Tab-separated table of C-alpha atoms in Angstrom:
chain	number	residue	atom	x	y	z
A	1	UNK	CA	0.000	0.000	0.000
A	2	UNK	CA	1.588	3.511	-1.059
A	3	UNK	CA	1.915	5.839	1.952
A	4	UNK	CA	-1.194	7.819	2.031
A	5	UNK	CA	-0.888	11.822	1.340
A	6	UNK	CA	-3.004	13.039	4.228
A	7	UNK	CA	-4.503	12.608	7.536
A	8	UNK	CA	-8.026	12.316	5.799
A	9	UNK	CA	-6.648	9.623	3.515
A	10	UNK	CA	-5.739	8.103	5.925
A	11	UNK	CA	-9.068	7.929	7.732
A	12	UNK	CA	-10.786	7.527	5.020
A	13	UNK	CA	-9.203	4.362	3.838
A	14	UNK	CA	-9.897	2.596	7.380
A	15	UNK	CA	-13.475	3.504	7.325
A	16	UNK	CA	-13.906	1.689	3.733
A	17	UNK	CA	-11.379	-1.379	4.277
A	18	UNK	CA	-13.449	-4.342	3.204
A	19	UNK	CA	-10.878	-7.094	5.089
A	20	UNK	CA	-8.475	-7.467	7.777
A	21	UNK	CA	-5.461	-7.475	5.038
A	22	UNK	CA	-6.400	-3.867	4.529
A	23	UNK	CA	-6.342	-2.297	8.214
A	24	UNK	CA	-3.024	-4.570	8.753
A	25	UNK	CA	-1.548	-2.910	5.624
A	26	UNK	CA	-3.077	1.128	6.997
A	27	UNK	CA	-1.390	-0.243	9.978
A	28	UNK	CA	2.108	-0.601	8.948
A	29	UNK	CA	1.851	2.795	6.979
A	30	UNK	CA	1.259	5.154	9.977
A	31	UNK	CA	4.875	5.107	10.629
A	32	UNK	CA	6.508	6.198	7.389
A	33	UNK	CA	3.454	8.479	6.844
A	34	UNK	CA	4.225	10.339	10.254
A	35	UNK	CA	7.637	10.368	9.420
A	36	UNK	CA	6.638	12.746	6.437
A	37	UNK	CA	4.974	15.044	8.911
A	38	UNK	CA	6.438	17.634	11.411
A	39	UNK	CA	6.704	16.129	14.672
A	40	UNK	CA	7.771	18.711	17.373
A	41	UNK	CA	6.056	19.183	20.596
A	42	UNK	CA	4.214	22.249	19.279
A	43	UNK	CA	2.174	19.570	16.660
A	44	UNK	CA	2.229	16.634	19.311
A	45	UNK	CA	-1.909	17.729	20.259
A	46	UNK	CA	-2.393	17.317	16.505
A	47	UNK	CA	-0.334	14.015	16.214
A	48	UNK	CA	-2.245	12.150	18.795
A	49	UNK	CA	-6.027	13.423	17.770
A	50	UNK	CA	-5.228	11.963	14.477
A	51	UNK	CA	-3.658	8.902	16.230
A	52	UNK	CA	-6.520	7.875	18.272
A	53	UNK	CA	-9.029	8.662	15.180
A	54	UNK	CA	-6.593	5.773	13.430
A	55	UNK	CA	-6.991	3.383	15.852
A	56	UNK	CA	-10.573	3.684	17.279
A	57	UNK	CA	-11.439	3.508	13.728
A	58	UNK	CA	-9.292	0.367	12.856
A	59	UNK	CA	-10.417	-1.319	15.629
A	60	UNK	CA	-13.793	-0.459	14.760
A	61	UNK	CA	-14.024	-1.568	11.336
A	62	UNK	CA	-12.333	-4.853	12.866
A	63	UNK	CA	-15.201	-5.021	15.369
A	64	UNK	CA	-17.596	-4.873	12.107
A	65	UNK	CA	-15.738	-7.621	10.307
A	66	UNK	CA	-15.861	-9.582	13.845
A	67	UNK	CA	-19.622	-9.209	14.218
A	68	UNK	CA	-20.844	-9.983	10.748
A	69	UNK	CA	-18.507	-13.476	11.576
A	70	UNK	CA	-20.225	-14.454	14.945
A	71	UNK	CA	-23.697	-13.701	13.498
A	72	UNK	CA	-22.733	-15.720	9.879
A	73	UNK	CA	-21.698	-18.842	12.448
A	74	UNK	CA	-25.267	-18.432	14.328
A	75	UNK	CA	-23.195	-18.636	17.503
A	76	UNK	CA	-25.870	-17.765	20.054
A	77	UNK	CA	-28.165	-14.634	20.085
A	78	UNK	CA	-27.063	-11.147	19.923
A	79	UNK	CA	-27.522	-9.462	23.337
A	80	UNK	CA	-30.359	-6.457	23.033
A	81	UNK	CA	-27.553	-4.063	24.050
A	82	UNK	CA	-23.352	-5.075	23.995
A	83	UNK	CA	-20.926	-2.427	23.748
A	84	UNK	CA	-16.613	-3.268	23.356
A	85	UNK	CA	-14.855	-0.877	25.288
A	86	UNK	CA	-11.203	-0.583	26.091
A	87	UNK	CA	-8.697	0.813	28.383
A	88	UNK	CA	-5.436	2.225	28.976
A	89	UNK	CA	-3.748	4.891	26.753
A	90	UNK	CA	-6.763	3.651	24.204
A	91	UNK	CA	-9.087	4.911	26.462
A	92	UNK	CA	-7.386	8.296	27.434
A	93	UNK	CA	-6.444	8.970	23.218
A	94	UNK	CA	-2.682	8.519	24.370
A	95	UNK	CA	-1.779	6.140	21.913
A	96	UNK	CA	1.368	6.038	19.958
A	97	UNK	CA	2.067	4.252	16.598
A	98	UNK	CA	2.161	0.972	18.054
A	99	UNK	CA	-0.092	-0.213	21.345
A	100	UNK	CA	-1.191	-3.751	22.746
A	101	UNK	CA	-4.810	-4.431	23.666
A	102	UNK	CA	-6.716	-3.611	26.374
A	103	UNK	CA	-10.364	-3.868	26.268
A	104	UNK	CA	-13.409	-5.572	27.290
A	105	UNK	CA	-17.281	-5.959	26.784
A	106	UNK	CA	-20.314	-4.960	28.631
A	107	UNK	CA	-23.760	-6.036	27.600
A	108	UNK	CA	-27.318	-6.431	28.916
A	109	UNK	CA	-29.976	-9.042	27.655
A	110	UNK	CA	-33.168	-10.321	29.027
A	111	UNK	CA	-32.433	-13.571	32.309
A	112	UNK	CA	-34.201	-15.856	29.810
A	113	UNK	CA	-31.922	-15.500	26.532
A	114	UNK	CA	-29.098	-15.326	28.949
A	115	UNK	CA	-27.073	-18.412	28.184
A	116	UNK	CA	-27.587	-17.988	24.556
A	117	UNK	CA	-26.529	-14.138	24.919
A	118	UNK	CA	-23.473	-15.386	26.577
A	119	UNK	CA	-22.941	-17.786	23.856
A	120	UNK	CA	-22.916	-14.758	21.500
A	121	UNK	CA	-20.685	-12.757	23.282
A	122	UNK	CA	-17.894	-15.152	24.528
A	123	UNK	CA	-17.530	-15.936	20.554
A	124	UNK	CA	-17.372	-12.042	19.331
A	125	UNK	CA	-14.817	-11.949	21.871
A	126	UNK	CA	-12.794	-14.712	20.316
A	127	UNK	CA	-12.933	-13.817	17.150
A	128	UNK	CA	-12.916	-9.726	17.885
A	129	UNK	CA	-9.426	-10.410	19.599
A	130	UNK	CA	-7.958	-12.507	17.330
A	131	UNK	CA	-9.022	-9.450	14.707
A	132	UNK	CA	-7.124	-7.374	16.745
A	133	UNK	CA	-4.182	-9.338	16.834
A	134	UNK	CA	-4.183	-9.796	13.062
A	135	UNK	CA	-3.661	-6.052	12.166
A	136	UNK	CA	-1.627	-5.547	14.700
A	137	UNK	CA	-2.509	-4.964	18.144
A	138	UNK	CA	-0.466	-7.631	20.397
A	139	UNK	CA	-2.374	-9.719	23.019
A	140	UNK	CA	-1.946	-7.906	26.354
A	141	UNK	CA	0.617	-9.858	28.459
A	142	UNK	CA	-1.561	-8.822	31.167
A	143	UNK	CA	-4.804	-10.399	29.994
A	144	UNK	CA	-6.713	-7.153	30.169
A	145	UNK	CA	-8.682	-8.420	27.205
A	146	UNK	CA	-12.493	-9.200	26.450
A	147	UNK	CA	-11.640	-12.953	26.161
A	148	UNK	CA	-10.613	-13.311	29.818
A	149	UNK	CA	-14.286	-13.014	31.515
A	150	UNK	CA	-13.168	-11.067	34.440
A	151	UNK	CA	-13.152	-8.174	31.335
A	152	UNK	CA	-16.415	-9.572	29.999
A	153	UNK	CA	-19.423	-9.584	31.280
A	154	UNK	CA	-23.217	-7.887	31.770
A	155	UNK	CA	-23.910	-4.714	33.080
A	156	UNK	CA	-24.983	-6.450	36.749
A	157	UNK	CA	-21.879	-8.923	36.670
A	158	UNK	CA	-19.755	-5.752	36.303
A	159	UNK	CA	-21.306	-3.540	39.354
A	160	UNK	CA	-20.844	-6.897	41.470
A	161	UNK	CA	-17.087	-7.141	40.115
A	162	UNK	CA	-16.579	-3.629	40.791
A	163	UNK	CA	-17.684	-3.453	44.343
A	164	UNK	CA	-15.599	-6.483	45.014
A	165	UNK	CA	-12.452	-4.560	43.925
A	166	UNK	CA	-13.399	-1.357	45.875
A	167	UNK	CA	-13.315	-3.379	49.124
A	168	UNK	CA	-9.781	-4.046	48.232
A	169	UNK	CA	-10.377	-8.114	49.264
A	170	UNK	CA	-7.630	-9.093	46.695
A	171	UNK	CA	-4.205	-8.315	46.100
A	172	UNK	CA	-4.902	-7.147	42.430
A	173	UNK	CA	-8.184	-5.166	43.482
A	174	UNK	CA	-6.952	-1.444	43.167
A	175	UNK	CA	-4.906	-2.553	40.430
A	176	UNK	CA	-8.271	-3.514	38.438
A	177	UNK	CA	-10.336	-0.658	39.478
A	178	UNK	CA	-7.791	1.769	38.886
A	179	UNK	CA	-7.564	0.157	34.822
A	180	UNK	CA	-11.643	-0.014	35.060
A	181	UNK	CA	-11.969	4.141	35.797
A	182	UNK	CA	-10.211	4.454	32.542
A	183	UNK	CA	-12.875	2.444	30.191
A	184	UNK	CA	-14.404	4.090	26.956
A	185	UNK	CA	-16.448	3.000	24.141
A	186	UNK	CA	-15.231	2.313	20.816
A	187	UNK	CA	-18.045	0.094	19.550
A	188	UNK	CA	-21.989	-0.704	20.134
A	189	UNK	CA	-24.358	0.788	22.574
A	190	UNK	CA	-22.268	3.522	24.073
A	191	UNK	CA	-24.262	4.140	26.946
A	192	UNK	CA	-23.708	0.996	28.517
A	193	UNK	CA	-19.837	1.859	29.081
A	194	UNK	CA	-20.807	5.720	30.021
A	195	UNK	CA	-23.414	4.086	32.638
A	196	UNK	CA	-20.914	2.289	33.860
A	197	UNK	CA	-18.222	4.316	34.231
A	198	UNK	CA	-20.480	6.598	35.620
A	199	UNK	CA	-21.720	4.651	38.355
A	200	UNK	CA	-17.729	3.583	39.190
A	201	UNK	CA	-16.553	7.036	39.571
A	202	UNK	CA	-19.162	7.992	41.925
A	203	UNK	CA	-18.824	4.856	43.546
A	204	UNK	CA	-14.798	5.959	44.184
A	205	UNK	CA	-15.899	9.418	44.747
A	206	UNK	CA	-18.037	8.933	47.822
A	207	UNK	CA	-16.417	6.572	49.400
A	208	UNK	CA	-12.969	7.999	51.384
A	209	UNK	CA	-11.202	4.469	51.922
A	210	UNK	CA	-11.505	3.576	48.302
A	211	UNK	CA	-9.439	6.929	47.528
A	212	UNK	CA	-7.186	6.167	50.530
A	213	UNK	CA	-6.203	2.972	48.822
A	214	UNK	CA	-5.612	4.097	45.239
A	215	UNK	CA	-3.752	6.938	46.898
A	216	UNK	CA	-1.413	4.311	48.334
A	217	UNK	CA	-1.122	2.104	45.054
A	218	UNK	CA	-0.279	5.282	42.936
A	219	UNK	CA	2.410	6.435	44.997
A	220	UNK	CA	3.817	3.130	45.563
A	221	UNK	CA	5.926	3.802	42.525
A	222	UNK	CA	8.881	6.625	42.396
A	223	UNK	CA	9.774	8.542	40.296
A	224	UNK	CA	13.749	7.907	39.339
A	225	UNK	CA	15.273	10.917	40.089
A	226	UNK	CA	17.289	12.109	42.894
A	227	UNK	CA	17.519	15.978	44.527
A	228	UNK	CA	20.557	16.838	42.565
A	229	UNK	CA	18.749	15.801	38.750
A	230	UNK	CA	20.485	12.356	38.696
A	231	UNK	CA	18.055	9.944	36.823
A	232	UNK	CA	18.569	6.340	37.491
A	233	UNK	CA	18.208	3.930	34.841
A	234	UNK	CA	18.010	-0.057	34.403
A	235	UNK	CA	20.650	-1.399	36.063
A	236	UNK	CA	20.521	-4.778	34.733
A	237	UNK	CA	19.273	-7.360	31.962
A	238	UNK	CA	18.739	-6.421	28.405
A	239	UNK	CA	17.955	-2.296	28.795
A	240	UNK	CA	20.690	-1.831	30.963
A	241	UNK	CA	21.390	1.870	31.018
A	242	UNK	CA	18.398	3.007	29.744
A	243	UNK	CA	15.374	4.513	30.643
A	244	UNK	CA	11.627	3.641	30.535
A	245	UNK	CA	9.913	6.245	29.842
A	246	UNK	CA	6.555	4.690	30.589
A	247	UNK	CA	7.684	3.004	33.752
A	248	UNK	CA	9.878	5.996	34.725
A	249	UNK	CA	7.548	9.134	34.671
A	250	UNK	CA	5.025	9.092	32.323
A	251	UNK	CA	2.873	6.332	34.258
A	252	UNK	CA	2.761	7.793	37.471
A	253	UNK	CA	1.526	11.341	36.090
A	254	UNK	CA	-0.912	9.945	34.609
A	255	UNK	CA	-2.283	7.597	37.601
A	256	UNK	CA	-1.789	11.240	39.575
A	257	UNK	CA	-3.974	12.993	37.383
A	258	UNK	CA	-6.309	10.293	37.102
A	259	UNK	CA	-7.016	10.256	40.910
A	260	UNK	CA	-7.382	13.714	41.341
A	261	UNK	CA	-10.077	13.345	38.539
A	262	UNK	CA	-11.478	10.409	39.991
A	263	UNK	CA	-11.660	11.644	43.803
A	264	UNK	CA	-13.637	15.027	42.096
A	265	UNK	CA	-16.331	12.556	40.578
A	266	UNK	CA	-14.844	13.819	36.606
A	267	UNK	CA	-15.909	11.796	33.677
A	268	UNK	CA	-13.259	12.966	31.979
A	269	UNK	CA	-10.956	10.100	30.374
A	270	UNK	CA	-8.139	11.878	28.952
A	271	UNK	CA	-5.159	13.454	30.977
A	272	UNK	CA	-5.334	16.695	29.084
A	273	UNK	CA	-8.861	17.051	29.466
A	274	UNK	CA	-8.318	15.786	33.645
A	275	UNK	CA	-6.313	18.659	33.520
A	276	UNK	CA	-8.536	21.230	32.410
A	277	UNK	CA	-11.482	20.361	34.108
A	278	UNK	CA	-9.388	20.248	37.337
A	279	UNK	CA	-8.177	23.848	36.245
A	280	UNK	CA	-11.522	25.180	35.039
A	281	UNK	CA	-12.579	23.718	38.739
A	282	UNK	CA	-10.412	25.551	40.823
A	283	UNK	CA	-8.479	22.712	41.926
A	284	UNK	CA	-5.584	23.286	40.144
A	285	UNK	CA	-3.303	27.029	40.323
A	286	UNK	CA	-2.910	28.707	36.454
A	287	UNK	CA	1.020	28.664	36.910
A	288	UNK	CA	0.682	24.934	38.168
A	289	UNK	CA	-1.888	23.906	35.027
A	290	UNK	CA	0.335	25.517	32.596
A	291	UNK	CA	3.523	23.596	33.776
A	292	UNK	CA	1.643	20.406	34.014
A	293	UNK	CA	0.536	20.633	30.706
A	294	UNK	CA	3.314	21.837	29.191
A	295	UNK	CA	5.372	18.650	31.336
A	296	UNK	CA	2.977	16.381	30.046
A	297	UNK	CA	2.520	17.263	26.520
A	298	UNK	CA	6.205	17.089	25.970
A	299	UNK	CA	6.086	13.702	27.877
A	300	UNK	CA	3.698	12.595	25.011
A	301	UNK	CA	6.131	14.014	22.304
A	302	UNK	CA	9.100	12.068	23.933
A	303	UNK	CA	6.238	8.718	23.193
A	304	UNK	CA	5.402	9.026	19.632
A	305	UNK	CA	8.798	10.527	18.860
A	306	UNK	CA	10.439	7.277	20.300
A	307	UNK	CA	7.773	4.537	18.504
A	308	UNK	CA	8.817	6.042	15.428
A	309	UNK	CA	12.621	5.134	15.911
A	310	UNK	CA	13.411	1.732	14.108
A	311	UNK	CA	13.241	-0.783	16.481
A	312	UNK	CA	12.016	-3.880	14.955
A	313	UNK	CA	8.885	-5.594	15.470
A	314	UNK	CA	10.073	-7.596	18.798
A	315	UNK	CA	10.607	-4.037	19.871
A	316	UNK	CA	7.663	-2.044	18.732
A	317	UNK	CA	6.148	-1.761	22.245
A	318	UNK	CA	9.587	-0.598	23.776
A	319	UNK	CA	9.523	2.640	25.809
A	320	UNK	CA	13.178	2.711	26.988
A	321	UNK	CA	15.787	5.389	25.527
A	322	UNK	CA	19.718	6.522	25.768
A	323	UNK	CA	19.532	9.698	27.829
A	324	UNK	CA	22.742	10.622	25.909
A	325	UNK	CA	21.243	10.392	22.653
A	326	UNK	CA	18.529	13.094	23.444
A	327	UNK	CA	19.786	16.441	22.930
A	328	UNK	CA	20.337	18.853	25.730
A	329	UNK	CA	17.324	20.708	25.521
A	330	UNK	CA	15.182	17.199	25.680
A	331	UNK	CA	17.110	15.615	29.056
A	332	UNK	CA	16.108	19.284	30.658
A	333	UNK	CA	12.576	18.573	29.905
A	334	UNK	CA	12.607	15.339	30.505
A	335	UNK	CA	14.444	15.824	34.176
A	336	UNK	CA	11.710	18.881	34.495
A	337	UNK	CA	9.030	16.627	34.373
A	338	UNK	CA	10.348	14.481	36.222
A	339	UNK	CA	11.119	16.599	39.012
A	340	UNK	CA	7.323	18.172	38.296
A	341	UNK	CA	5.694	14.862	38.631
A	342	UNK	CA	7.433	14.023	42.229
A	343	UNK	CA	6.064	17.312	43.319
A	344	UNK	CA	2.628	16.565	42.159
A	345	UNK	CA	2.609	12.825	43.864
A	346	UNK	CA	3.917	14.621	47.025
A	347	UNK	CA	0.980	17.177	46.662
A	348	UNK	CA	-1.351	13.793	46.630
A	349	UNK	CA	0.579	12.595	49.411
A	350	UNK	CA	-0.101	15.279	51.782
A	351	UNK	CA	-4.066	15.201	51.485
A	352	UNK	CA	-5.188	13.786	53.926
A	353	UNK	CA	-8.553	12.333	53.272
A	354	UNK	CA	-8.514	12.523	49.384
A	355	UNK	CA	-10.698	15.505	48.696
């Protein structure tokens, strides 16, 4: 496939791909067709709203092609309302070039068709993944995907699963809920996942020792710098000496962020738009927005500046970097946000009943 001339191109060839050969081959493009286009921090807004449009509306089209399969085999009977939804940097329109899969399903049928709605569902599931996989969207090593059940299941199951994880009676429990606060629909009834989500933030809102254990969770992991601007990197194994940059800073602002949104009862899903709502609210300074945002945004660049780099396909989920390869101006940003996302986990730290 030549490498299309435009953004809308672009778009325009997912929403009219006929087969999974097609999105696979719009896939592989994105990279040398964002290598054509400016990418500087100023454009990185721009590079990720056209990102996200790319893969919502691959997966999409996938979820089409999965459908029309499930219903063709007469597995079962479609449930009156089902809805995929997914997670993650998906979820939040943080998505670089390349991303692994998190999602899941939500649906609601009548008690009597239940076992045949199930029957439905558990197949579109199979064959909705395996889409996935095929144009290339790795299986999530951490099974947050609509084929594990825990990630499927009807709008009752769900509140029941929920609740279980706010009482915090398993060792993964915050862990979960924290992943389920970040869910968003990408195909089906759409107000199944907005109920949802809806009724889980106020859920974590009004209840204190929910937000006293996420607080813990989120700042159970540092940030690797020290007072002086010393950044610590692997020490050992195959990236020694280099640094994650999702590991290292960029997933604990955005599990800050998401709290703070959370504990204010914010639908919100992306970080940006966290942000402004927590500005627009009051709860956040105009100096301290702007150098959040501006931390953040370059964070972002720093992503989809480093899943463009050739890396091979074994690599193409790899967030880890030479901090002497980026130029001086980048490792002052990149300490800078660092050293800004400390200060806002030790902002976090210091309330001290979450509101």
């Amino acid at each position: 496939m030549n490498v299309p001339e435009n953004w809308e191109q672009v778009l325009h060839i997912i929403d009219y791909a006929q087969s999974l050969d097609e999105l696979k081959r719009i896939h592989e493009t994105l990279i040398p067709f964002l290598k054509q286009q400016t990418i500087s921090v100023e454009e990185t807004e721009r590079i990720y709203s056209f990102l996200n449009r790319a893969h919502r509306g691959m997966m999409k089209r996938a979820l089409e092609l999965a459908e029309n399969r499930v219903i063709q085999e007469n597995a079962g009977k479609r449930p009156d309302k089902i809805s995929w939804m997914i997670m993650g940097s998906g979820a939040r329109c943080e998505q670089t070039v390349w991303t692994d899969q998190d999602n899941g399903i939500v649906y609601s049928c009548e008690n009597h068709e239940r076992d045949d709605c199930e029957r439905f569902v558990e197949r579109f599931s199979e064959i909705g993944v395996e889409y996935f996989r095929k144009i290339g969207y790795p299986l999530c090593p951490g099974n947050v995907m609509a084929t594990n059940p825990r990630w499927r299941q009807s709008i009752e199951e769900w509140k029941i699963t929920l609740l279980e994880y706010s009482s915090g009676t398993t060792f993964n429990s915050m862990k979960f809920l924290f992943i389920a606060i970040d869910m968003a629909p990408i195909y089906g009834n759409v107000e199944l996942v907005h109920h949802l989500r809806e009724w889980l933030i106020l859920n974590v809102k009004t209840r204190k020792s929910i937000l006293f254990q996420l607080k813990d969770a989120i700042l159970s992991h540092e940030v690797p710098i020290n007072l002086f601007g010393k950044v610590f990197t692997e020490r050992w194994g195959e990236y020694s000496g280099q640094f994650d940059i999702k590991t290292g800073v960029f997933s604990q602002f955005v599990n800050a962020i998401k709290f703070l949104a959370a504990s204010s009862g914010y639908q919100e899903t992306s970080t940006l738009s966290r942000m402004e709502r927590l500005f627009k609210d009051g709860k956040l300074t105009a100096p301290m927005y702007e150098e959040l945002k501006e931390a953040f945004t370059f964070l972002l660049f720093l992503r989809v500046k480093n899943s463009l780099a050739e890396k091979g396909d074994s690599h193409s989920l790899d967030q880890h970097i030479f901090l002497n390869r980026l130029s001086a101006d980048s490792l002052k940003r990149l300490k800078q946000a660092m050293k800004i996302t400390k200060r806002l986990q030790s902002s976090i730290y210091k309330r001290g009943d979450g509101d």
